[in-house]
Amino acid sequence: MKDRNGVCVLLEAHVRAHSTAVLLAKVAIIKFNKQARRRGGIKERQ
């Protein structure tokens, strides 16, 4: 029972960090896609 609280805090911090990383990645991808479309599309590069 002692460790449970510490583990919960660690897990919560990990989940929070992970979700922020995912959010930032999504925002970055959306921004990149918008910029790529303005420059002439992603199709040409692939």
PDB file of N, CA and C in Angstrom, residues 2-4 7-9 15-16 18-19 21-25 27 29 33-34 37-38 40-41 43-46:
ATOM      1  N   LYS A   2       2.045   1.190   0.604  1.00  0.00           N
ATOM      2  CA  LYS A   2       2.920   2.369   0.662  1.00  0.00           C
ATOM      3  C   LYS A   2       3.305   2.838  -0.743  1.00  0.00           C
ATOM      4  N   ASP A   3       3.732   1.891  -1.570  1.00  0.00           N
ATOM      5  CA  ASP A   3       4.245   2.242  -2.895  1.00  0.00           C
ATOM      6  C   ASP A   3       3.147   2.761  -3.828  1.00  0.00           C
ATOM      7  N   ARG A   4       1.910   2.376  -3.540  1.00  0.00           N
ATOM      8  CA  ARG A   4       0.833   2.694  -4.480  1.00  0.00           C
ATOM      9  C   ARG A   4       0.765   4.192  -4.774  1.00  0.00           C
ATOM     10  N   VAL A   7       3.654   5.254  -6.990  1.00  0.00           N
ATOM     11  CA  VAL A   7       3.475   4.731  -8.346  1.00  0.00           C
ATOM     12  C   VAL A   7       2.397   5.528  -9.070  1.00  0.00           C
ATOM     13  N   CYS A   8       1.326   5.846  -8.359  1.00  0.00           N
ATOM     14  CA  CYS A   8       0.232   6.617  -8.975  1.00  0.00           C
ATOM     15  C   CYS A   8       0.744   7.977  -9.444  1.00  0.00           C
ATOM     16  N   VAL A   9       1.552   8.617  -8.616  1.00  0.00           N
ATOM     17  CA  VAL A   9       2.076   9.937  -8.978  1.00  0.00           C
ATOM     18  C   VAL A   9       2.957   9.819 -10.208  1.00  0.00           C
ATOM     19  N   VAL A  15       1.714   9.807 -17.855  1.00  0.00           N
ATOM     20  CA  VAL A  15       0.558   9.947 -18.749  1.00  0.00           C
ATOM     21  C   VAL A  15       0.417  11.398 -19.192  1.00  0.00           C
ATOM     22  N   ARG A  16       0.606  12.311 -18.245  1.00  0.00           N
ATOM     23  CA  ARG A  16       0.466  13.732 -18.566  1.00  0.00           C
ATOM     24  C   ARG A  16       1.523  14.147 -19.588  1.00  0.00           C
ATOM     25  N   HIS A  18       3.063  12.202 -21.670  1.00  0.00           N
ATOM     26  CA  HIS A  18       2.797  11.526 -22.940  1.00  0.00           C
ATOM     27  C   HIS A  18       1.696  12.247 -23.707  1.00  0.00           C
ATOM     28  N   SER A  19       0.622  12.607 -23.006  1.00  0.00           N
ATOM     29  CA  SER A  19      -0.499  13.263 -23.690  1.00  0.00           C
ATOM     30  C   SER A  19      -0.091  14.635 -24.211  1.00  0.00           C
ATOM     31  N   ALA A  21       2.925  15.405 -25.187  1.00  0.00           N
ATOM     32  CA  ALA A  21       3.781  15.125 -26.341  1.00  0.00           C
ATOM     33  C   ALA A  21       2.925  14.800 -27.559  1.00  0.00           C
ATOM     34  N   VAL A  22       1.880  13.995 -27.351  1.00  0.00           N
ATOM     35  CA  VAL A  22       0.985  13.633 -28.456  1.00  0.00           C
ATOM     36  C   VAL A  22       0.291  14.880 -28.992  1.00  0.00           C
ATOM     37  N   LEU A  23      -0.178  15.723 -28.091  1.00  0.00           N
ATOM     38  CA  LEU A  23      -0.851  16.961 -28.504  1.00  0.00           C
ATOM     39  C   LEU A  23       0.087  17.837 -29.325  1.00  0.00           C
ATOM     40  N   LEU A  24       1.313  18.015 -28.831  1.00  0.00           N
ATOM     41  CA  LEU A  24       2.284  18.846 -29.553  1.00  0.00           C
ATOM     42  C   LEU A  24       2.582  18.256 -30.921  1.00  0.00           C
ATOM     43  N   ALA A  25       2.699  16.936 -30.976  1.00  0.00           N
ATOM     44  CA  ALA A  25       2.985  16.277 -32.257  1.00  0.00           C
ATOM     45  C   ALA A  25       1.840  16.512 -33.234  1.00  0.00           C
ATOM     46  N   VAL A  27      -0.333  18.973 -33.288  1.00  0.00           N
ATOM     47  CA  VAL A  27      -0.317  20.381 -33.702  1.00  0.00           C
ATOM     48  C   VAL A  27       0.780  20.612 -34.732  1.00  0.00           C
ATOM     49  N   ILE A  29       2.127  18.435 -36.772  1.00  0.00           N
ATOM     50  CA  ILE A  29       1.778  17.777 -38.042  1.00  0.00           C
ATOM     51  C   ILE A  29       0.768  18.625 -38.801  1.00  0.00           C
ATOM     52  N   ASN A  33       1.419  20.277 -42.420  1.00  0.00           N
ATOM     53  CA  ASN A  33       0.563  19.970 -43.566  1.00  0.00           C
ATOM     54  C   ASN A  33       0.023  21.243 -44.205  1.00  0.00           C
ATOM     55  N   LYS A  34      -0.392  22.195 -43.387  1.00  0.00           N
ATOM     56  CA  LYS A  34      -0.917  23.456 -43.925  1.00  0.00           C
ATOM     57  C   LYS A  34       0.164  24.181 -44.719  1.00  0.00           C
ATOM     58  N   ARG A  37       0.861  22.413 -48.036  1.00  0.00           N
ATOM     59  CA  ARG A  37      -0.190  22.659 -49.032  1.00  0.00           C
ATOM     60  C   ARG A  37       0.001  24.021 -49.675  1.00  0.00           C
ATOM     61  N   ARG A  38       0.374  25.014 -48.883  1.00  0.00           N
ATOM     62  CA  ARG A  38       0.575  26.358 -49.422  1.00  0.00           C
ATOM     63  C   ARG A  38       1.723  26.371 -50.418  1.00  0.00           C
ATOM     64  N   GLY A  40       2.660  24.009 -52.383  1.00  0.00           N
ATOM     65  CA  GLY A  40       2.411  23.281 -53.620  1.00  0.00           C
ATOM     66  C   GLY A  40       2.094  21.816 -53.404  1.00  0.00           C
ATOM     67  N   GLY A  41       1.816  21.440 -52.173  1.00  0.00           N
ATOM     68  CA  GLY A  41       1.359  20.084 -51.935  1.00  0.00           C
ATOM     69  C   GLY A  41       2.451  19.132 -51.505  1.00  0.00           C
ATOM     70  N   LYS A  43       2.339  15.905 -52.358  1.00  0.00           N
ATOM     71  CA  LYS A  43       2.461  14.846 -53.369  1.00  0.00           C
ATOM     72  C   LYS A  43       3.788  14.931 -54.127  1.00  0.00           C
ATOM     73  N   GLU A  44       4.207  16.145 -54.451  1.00  0.00           N
ATOM     74  CA  GLU A  44       5.423  16.322 -55.248  1.00  0.00           C
ATOM     75  C   GLU A  44       6.661  15.778 -54.538  1.00  0.00           C
ATOM     76  N   ARG A  45       6.681  15.901 -53.222  1.00  0.00           N
ATOM     77  CA  ARG A  45       7.870  15.484 -52.467  1.00  0.00           C
ATOM     78  C   ARG A  45       7.978  13.973 -52.360  1.00  0.00           C
ATOM     79  N   GLN A  46       6.859  13.293 -52.274  1.00  0.00           N
ATOM     80  CA  GLN A  46       6.891  11.842 -52.017  1.00  0.00           C
ATOM     81  C   GLN A  46       7.380  11.064 -53.210  1.00  0.00           C
TER      82      GLN A  46
END
